[in-house]
Short mmCIF file of C-alpha atoms and ligand atoms in Angstrom, two decimals:
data_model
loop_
_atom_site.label_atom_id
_atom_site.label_comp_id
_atom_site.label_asym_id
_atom_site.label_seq_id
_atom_site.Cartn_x
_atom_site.Cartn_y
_atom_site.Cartn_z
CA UNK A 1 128.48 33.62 14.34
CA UNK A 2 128.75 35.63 17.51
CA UNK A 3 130.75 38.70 16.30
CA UNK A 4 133.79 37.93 18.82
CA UNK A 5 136.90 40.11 16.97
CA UNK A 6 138.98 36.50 16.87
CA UNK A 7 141.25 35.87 14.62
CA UNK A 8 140.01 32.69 13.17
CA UNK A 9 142.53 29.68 12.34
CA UNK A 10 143.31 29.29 8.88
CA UNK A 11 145.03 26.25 7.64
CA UNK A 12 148.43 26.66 5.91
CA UNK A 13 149.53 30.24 7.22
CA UNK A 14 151.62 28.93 9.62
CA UNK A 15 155.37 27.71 9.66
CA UNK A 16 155.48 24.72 11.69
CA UNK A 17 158.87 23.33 11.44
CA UNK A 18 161.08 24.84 13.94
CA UNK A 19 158.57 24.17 17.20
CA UNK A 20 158.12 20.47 15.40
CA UNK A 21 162.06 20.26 15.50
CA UNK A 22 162.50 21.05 18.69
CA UNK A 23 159.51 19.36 19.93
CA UNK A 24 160.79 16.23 18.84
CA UNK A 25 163.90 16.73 19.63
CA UNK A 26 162.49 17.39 23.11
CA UNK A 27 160.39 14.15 22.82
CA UNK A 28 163.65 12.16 21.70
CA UNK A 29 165.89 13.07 24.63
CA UNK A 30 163.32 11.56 27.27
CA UNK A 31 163.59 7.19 26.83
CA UNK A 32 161.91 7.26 30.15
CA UNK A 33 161.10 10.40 31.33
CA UNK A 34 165.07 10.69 32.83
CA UNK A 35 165.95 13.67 30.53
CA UNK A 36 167.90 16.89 32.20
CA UNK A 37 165.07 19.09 33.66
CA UNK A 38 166.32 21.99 31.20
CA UNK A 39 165.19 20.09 27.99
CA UNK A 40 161.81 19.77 29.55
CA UNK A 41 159.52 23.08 30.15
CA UNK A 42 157.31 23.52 32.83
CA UNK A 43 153.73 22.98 32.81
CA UNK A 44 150.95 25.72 34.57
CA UNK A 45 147.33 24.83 34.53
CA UNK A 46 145.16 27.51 35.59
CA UNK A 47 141.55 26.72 36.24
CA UNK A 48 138.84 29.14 37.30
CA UNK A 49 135.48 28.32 38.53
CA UNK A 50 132.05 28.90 37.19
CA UNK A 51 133.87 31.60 34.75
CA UNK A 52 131.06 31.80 32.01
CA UNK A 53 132.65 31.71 28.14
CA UNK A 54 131.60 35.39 27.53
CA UNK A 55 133.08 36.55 30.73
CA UNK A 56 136.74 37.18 29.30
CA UNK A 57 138.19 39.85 27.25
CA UNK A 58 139.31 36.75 24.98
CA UNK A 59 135.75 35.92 24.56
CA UNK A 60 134.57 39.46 23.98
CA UNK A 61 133.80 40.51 27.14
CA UNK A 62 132.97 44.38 27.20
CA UNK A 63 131.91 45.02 31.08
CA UNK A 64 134.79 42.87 33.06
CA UNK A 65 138.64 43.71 32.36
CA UNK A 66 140.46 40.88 32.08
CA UNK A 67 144.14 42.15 31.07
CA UNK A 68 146.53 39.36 32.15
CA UNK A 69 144.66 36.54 30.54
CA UNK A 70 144.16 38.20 27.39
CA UNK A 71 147.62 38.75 27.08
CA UNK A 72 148.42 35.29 27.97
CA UNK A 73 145.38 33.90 25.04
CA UNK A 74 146.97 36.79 22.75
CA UNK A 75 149.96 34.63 23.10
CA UNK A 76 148.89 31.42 22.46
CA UNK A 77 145.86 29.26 20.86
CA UNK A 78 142.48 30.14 22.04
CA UNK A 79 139.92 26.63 22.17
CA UNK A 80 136.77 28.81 21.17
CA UNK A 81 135.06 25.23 20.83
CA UNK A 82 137.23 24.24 24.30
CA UNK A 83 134.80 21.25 26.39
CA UNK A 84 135.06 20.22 29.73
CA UNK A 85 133.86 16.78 30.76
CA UNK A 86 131.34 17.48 33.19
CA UNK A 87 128.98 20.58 33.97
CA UNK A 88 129.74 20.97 37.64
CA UNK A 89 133.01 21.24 39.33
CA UNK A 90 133.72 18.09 40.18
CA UNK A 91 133.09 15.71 37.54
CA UNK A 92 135.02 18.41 35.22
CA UNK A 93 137.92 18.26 37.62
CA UNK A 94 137.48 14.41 37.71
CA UNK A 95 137.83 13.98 34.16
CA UNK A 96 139.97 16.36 33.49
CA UNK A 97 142.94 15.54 35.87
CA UNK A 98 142.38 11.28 35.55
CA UNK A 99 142.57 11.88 31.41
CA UNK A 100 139.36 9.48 31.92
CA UNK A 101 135.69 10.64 31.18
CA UNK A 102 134.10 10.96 35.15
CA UNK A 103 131.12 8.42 33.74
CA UNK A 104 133.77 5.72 33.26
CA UNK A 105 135.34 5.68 36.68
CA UNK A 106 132.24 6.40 38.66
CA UNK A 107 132.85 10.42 39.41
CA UNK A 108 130.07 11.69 37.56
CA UNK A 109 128.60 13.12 40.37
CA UNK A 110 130.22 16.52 42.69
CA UNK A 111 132.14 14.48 46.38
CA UNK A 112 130.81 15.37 49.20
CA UNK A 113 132.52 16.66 51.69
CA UNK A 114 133.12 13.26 53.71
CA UNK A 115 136.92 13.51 55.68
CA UNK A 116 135.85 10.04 57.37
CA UNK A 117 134.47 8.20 54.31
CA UNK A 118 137.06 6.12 52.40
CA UNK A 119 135.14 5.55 49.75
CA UNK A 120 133.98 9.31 48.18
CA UNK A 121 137.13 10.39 46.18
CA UNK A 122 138.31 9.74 42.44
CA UNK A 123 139.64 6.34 42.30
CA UNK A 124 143.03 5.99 43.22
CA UNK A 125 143.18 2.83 40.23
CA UNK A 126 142.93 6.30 38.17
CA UNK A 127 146.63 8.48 38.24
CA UNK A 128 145.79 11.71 38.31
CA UNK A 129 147.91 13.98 35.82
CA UNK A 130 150.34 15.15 38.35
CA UNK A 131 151.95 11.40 39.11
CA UNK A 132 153.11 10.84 35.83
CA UNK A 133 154.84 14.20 35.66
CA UNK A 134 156.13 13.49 39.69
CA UNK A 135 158.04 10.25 38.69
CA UNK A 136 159.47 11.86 35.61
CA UNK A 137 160.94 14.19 37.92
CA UNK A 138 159.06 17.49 37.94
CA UNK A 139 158.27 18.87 40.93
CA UNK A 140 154.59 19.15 41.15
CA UNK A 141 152.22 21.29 43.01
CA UNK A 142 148.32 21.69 43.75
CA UNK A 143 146.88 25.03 44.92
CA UNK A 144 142.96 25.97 46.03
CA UNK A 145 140.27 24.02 44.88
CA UNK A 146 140.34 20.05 45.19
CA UNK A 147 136.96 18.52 45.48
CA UNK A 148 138.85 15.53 44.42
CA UNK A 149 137.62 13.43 47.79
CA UNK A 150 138.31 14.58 51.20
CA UNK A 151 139.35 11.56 53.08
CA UNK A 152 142.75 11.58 53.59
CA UNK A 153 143.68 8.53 50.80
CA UNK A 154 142.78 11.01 48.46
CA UNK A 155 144.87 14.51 49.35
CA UNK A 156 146.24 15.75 46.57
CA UNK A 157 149.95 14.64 48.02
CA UNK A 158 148.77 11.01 47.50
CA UNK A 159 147.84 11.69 44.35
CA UNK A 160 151.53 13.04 42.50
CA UNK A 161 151.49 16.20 44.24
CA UNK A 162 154.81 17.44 46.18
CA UNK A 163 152.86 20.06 47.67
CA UNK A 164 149.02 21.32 48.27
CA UNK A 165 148.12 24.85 49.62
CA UNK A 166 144.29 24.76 49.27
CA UNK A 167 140.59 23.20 50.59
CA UNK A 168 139.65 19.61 50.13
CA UNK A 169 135.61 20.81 49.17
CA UNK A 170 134.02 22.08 46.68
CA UNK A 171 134.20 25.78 47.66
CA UNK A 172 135.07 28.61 50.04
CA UNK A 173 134.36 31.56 51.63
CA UNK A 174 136.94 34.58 50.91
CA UNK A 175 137.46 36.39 54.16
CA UNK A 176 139.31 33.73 56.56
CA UNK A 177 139.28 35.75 59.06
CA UNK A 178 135.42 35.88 59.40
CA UNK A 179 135.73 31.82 59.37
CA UNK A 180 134.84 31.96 63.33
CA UNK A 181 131.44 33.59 63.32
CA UNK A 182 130.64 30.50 60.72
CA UNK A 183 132.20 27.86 63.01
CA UNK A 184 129.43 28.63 65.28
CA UNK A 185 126.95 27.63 63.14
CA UNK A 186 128.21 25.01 61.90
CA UNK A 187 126.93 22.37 64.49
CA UNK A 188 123.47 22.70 62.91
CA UNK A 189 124.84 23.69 58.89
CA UNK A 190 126.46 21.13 57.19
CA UNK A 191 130.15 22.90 57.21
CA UNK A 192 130.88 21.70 53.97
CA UNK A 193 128.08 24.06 52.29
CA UNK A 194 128.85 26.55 54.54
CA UNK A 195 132.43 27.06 52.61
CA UNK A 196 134.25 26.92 55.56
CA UNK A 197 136.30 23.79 55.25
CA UNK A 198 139.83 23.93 56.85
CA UNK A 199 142.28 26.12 54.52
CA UNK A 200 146.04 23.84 54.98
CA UNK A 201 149.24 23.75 53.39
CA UNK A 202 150.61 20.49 53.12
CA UNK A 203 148.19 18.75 55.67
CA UNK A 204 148.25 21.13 58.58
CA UNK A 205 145.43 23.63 58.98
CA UNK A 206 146.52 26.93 58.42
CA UNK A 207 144.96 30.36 59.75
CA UNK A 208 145.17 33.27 57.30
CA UNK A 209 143.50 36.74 57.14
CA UNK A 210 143.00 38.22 53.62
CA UNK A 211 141.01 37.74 50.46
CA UNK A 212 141.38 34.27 49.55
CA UNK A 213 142.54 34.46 45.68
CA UNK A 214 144.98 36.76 46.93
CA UNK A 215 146.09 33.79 48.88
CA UNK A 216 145.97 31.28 46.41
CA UNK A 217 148.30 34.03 43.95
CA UNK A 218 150.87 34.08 46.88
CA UNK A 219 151.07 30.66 47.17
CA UNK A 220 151.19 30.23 43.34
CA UNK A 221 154.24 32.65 43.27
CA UNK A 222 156.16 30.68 45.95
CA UNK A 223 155.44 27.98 44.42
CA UNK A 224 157.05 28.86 41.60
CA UNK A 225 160.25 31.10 43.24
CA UNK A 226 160.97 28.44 45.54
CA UNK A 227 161.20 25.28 42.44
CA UNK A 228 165.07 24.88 41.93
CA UNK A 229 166.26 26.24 39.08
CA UNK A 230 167.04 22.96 37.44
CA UNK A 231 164.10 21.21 37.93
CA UNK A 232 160.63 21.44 35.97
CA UNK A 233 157.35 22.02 37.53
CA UNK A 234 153.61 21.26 37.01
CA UNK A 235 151.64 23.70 38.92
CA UNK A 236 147.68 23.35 39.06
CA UNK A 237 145.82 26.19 40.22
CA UNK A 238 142.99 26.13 40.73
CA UNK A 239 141.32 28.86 41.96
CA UNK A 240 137.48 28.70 43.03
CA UNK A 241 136.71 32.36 41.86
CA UNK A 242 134.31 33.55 40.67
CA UNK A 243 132.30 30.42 42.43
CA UNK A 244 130.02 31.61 44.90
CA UNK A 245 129.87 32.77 47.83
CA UNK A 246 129.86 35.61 45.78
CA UNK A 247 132.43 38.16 47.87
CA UNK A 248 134.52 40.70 46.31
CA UNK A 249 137.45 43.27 47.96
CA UNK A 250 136.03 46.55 48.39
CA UNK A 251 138.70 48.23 45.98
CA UNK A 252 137.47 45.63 43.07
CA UNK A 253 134.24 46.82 43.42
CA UNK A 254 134.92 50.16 43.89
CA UNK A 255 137.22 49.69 40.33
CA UNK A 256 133.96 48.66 38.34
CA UNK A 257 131.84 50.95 40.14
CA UNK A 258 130.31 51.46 36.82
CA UNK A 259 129.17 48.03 36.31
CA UNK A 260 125.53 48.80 37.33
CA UNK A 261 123.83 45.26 38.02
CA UNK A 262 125.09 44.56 41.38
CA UNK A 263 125.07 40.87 41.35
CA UNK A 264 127.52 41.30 37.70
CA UNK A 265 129.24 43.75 39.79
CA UNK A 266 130.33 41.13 42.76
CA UNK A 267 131.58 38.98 40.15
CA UNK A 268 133.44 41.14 38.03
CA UNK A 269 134.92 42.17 40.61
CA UNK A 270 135.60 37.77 41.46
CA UNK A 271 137.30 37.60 38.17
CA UNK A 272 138.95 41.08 38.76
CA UNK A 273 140.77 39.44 41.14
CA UNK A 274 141.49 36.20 39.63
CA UNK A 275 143.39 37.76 36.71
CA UNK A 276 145.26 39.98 38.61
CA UNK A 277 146.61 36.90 40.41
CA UNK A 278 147.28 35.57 36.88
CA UNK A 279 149.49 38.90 36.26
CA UNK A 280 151.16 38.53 39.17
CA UNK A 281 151.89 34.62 38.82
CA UNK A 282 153.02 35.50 35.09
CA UNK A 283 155.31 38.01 36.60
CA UNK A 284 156.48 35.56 39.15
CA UNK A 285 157.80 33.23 35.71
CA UNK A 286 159.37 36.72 34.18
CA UNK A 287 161.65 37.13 37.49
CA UNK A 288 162.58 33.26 37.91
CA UNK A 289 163.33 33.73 34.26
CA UNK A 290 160.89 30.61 33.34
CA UNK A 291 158.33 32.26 31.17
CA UNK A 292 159.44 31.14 28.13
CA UNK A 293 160.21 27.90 29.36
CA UNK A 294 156.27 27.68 30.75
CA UNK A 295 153.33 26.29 28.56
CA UNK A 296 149.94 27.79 30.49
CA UNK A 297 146.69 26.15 29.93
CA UNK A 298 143.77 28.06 31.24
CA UNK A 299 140.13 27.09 31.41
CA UNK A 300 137.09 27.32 33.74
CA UNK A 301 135.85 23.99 35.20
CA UNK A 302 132.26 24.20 33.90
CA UNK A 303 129.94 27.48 32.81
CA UNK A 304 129.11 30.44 34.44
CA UNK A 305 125.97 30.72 37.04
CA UNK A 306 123.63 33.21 35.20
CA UNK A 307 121.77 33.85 38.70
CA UNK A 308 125.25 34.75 39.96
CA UNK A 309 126.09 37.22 37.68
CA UNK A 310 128.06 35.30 35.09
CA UNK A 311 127.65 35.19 30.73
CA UNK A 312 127.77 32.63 28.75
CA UNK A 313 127.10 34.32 26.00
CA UNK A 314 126.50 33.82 22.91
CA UNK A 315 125.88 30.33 24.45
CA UNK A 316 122.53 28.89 26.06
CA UNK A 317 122.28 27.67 29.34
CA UNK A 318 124.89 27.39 31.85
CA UNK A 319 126.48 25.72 34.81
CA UNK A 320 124.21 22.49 35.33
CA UNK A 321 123.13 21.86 31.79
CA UNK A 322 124.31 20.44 28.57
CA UNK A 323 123.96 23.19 26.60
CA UNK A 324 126.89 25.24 25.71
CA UNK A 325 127.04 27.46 28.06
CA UNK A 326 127.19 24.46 30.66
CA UNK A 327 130.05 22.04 29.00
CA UNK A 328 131.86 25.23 26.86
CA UNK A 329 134.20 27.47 28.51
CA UNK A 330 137.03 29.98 28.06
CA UNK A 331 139.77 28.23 27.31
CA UNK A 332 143.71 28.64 25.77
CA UNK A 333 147.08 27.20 25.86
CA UNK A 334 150.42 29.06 25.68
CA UNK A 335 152.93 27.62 24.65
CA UNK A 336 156.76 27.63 25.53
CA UNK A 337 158.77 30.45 23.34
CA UNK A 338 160.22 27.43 21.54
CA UNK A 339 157.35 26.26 20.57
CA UNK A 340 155.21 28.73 19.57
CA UNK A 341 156.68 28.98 16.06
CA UNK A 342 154.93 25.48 15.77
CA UNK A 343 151.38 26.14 17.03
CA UNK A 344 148.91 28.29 15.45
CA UNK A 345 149.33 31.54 18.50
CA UNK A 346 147.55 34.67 18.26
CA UNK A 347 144.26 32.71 16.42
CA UNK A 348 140.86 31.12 17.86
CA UNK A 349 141.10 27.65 16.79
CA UNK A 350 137.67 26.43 16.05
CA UNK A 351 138.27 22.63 16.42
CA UNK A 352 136.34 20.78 19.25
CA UNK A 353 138.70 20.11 22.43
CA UNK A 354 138.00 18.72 25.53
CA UNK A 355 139.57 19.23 29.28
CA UNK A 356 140.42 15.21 28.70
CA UNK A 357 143.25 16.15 26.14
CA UNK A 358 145.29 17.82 28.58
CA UNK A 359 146.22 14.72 30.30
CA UNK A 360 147.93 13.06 27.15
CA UNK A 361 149.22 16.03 25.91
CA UNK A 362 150.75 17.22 29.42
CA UNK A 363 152.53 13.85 28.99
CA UNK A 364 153.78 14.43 25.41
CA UNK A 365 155.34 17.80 26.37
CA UNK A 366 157.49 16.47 29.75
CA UNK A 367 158.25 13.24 27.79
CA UNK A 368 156.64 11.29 30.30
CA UNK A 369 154.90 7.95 29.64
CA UNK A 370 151.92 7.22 31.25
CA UNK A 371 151.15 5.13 34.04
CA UNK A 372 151.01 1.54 33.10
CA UNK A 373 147.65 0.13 31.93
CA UNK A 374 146.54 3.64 31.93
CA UNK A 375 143.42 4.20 29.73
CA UNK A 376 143.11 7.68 27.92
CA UNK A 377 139.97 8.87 26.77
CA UNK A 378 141.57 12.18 25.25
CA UNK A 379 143.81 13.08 23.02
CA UNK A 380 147.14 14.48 22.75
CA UNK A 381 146.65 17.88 21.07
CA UNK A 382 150.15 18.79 19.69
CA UNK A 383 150.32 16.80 16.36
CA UNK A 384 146.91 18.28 15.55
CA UNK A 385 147.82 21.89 16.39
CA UNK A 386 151.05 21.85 14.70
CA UNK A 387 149.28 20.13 11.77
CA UNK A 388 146.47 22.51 11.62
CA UNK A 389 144.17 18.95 11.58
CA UNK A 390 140.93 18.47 13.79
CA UNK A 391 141.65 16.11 16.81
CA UNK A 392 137.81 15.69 17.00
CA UNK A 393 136.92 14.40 13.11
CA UNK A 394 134.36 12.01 12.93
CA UNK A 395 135.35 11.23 17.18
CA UNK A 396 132.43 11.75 19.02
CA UNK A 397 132.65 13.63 22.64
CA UNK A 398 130.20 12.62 25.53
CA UNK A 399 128.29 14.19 28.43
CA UNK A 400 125.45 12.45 30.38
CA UNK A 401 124.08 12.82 33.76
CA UNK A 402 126.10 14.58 36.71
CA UNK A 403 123.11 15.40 39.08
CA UNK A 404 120.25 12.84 40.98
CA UNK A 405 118.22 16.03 41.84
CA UNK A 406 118.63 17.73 38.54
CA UNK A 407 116.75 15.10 36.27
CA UNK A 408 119.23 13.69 33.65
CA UNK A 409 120.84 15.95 31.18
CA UNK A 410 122.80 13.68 28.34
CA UNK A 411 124.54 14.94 25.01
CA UNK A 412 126.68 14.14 22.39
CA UNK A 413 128.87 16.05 20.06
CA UNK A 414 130.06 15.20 16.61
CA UNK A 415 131.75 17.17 14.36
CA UNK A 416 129.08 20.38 14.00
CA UNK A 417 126.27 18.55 14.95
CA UNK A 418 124.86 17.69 18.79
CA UNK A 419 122.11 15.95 20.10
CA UNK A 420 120.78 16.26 23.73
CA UNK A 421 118.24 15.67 26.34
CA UNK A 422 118.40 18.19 28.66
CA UNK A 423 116.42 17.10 32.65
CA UNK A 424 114.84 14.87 30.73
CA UNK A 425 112.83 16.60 28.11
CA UNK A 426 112.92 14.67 24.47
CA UNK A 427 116.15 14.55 22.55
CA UNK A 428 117.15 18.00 20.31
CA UNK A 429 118.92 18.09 17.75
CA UNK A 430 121.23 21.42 17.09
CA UNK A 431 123.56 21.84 14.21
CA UNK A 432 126.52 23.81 15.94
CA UNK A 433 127.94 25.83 13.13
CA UNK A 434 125.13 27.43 11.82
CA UNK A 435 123.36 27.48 15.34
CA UNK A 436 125.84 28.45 18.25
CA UNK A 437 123.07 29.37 20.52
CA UNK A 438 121.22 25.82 20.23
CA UNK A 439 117.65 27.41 19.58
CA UNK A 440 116.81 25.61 16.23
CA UNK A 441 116.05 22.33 16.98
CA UNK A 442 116.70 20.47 13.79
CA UNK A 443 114.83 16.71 15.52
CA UNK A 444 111.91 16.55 13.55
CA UNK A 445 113.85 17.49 9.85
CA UNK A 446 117.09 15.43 10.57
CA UNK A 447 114.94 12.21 12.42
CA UNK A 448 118.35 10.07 11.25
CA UNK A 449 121.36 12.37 12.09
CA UNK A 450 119.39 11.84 15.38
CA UNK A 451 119.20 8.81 15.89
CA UNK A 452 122.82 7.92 15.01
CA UNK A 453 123.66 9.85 17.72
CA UNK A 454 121.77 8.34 20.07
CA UNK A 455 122.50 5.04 19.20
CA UNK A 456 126.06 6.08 19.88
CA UNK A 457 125.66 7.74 23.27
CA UNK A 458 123.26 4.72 24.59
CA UNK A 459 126.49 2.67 23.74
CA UNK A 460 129.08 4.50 25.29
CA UNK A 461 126.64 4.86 28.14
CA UNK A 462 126.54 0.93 28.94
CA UNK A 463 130.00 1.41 28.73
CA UNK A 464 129.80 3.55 32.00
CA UNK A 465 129.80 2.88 35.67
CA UNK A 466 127.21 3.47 38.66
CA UNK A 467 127.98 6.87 40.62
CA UNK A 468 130.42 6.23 43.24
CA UNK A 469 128.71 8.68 45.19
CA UNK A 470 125.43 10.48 45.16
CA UNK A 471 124.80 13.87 45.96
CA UNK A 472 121.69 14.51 48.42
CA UNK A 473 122.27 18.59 48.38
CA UNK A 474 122.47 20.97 45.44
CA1 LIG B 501 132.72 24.87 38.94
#
């Protein structure tokens, strides 16, 4: 075990009925998705970028204060075992926002930045999260990070979103106003990996000066004080701290001056920032008087960048790999004040989730059906939590290849056990419960738990498609 102080899940300590009540009740009044916006509670997704699972006072992080996110977990379920679908940003983002594993609809790999290429961007035959939710009459927005496809069939206000403050690439640089002196180089740099992709609301290009997660907090808080009072929201914000290009404000790192490392210090002082936008947006719900009507879902899109600064610890590996520490991040849900007499708040919840669940279970809390034909490949969490059941039991969770330069990684989880080939090298075999770090490699003593597991993951693997798009830079 890695020591975390977490209040671990029991089964049976809880009182479920009055969240189920008014869940269903909820549930009842929405033939449709056409019930009064008040019966309905808003939805906030909050994902960070390249956060590593140790890196949050939630997870036991010592060195990086992380206040308004701990409250926030404090107040709902942490996902200690919490997946994402992919170990880079954009197949996570991919799976998680389509409901669809990325290997299935061809988004395994990160977009490239391509404005004039119709054909790098998540399929639009895949409705992304936020459509659903549109037509059953929230108001739905999308702020920072997309990396969704940059060609304009796939902005995020094609895609269910009423509005989009934010970058159409896969990352950014944090001063704006230095964006000039990069221009200039940008003739002979690919500007896409220079970070300097155009910042826009709403389609038109927008000039700002500022620290950019201070930007994406302001437009997060408008967001949310400008939504009518009688009308639900899903808000997705995603910021792209603490993803590099590693830049801090100067009174962040001054506040963790005593964070010696200088590389930890830059991102501490990333994440620093991050969760004091998360404050502020919570305080933005408090004066709107929506908090309690809010469920928040935060996660990181894949695992921290040790080179960068970041922990994954007590996990191995990291961004790019299918270890842990690539694939399992910091992760909770809050739920709405009705509801949290239902779900098991204030505990770590050890059963396996994935980013793929949010999708159905986003649904199941507007009352909003899914698009027609749509296929699911998560689950809807809220039976399970307010049963105290495993969503995961005996259901096996994926991961395969995301990179063509980093040689294939492949895994597959199920229950406590995982096997894995990670860049190739032969298949492990790591039993998860009594080896969270993945260092005993149980191949040669368990040849048959093994092989069941690969026999399963080479099947669901025919099952997938080709890349859409390869990547030809790191
Ligand atoms: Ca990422």
């Amino acid at each position: 075990m890695h020591g975390f102080k977490i209040k671990m899940w029991k089964r049976g300590d809880m009182s479920w009925a009055a969240g189920l009540a008014v869940l269903e009740m909820t549930a009842g009044c929405v033939p449709g998705g056409q019930a009064r916006a008040a019966e309905r509670p808003n939805i906030l997704l909050v994902v960070a970028d390249d956060l590593g699972y140790g890196d949050v006072g939630f997870n036991g992080c010592r060195d990086i204060p992380t206040p308004a996110l701990d409250r926030l977990a404090a107040e709902g379920v942490i996902f200690s075992n919490g997946h994402v679908a992919g170990a880079v940003c954009g197949p996570s983002r991919a799976g998680m926002l389509t409901g669809r594993y990325p290997e299935r609809i061809g988004a395994q790999q990160n977009p490239p930045y391509a404005p004039d290429d119709p054909s790098v961007g998540v399929p639009l035959s895949e409705p992304l999260m936020a459509a659903p939710l549109q037509a059953a009459g929230y108001r739905t927005g999308a702020i920072g990070k997309w990396h969704l496809g940059s060609h304009p069939r796939f902005h995020p206000q094609r895609r269910g979103f009423d509005f989009f403050y934010g970058f159409l690439h896969g990352g950014h640089r944090y001063w704006p106003a230095e964006y000039a002196e990069f221009r200039k180089k940008i003739d002979e740099e690919n500007p896409a990996y220079a970070y300097v992709t155009p910042l826009e609301r709403n389609g038109t290009p927008v000039e700002e000066t500022g620290y950019l997660t201070d930007i994406l907090t302001r437009e997060a808080v408008q967001f949310i004080e400008t939504t009518q009072e009688d009308q639900p929201f899903f808000l997705y914000l995603a910021y792209n701290a603490p993803h590099v290009p590693m830049e801090a404000k100067p009174e962040d790192l001054e506040a963790l001056a005593g964070i010696e490392d200088e590389d930890r210090r830059i991102y501490a002082a990333m994440v620093l920032a991050m969760d004091r936008g998360v404050g502020e947006v919570r305080k933005a719900l408090g004066r709107t008087g929506r908090l309690d009507a809010t469920w928040i879902v935060f996660l990181s899109d894949n695992g921290g960048m040790l080179r960068y600064g970041a922990s994954n610890r007590p996990l191995r590996g990291g961004k790019n790999t299918v270890f842990e520490g690539g694939i399992r991040v910091p992760m909770f849900m809050r739920p709405a004040a009705a509801d949290a007499a239902s779900m098991p708040v204030g505990t770590a919840v050890p059963h396996t989730v994935s980013a793929l669940d949010f999708y159905p279970t986003f649904l199941a809390l507007a009352g909003a059906p899914p698009p027609e034909g749509k296929v699911l490949d998560g689950l809807n969490l809220l039976p399970h939590l307010r049963a105290g059941t495993d969503p995961r039991k005996d259901v096996p969770l994926c991961i395969s290849p995301h990179h063509v330069r980093v040689p294939a990684c492949r895994g597959v989880r199920l229950n406590d056990w995982k096997a894995l080939s990670d860049r190739n090298r032969p298949w492990g075999l790591f039993d998860l419960d009594a080896d969270l770090g993945e260092r005993n490699n149980l191949a040669k003593s368990q040849p048959a738990k093994l092989e069941s597991l690969r026999d399963y993951f080479d099947a669901w693997s025919a099952q997938n498609m080709e890349p859409r798009w390869v990547v030809t830079l790191p």
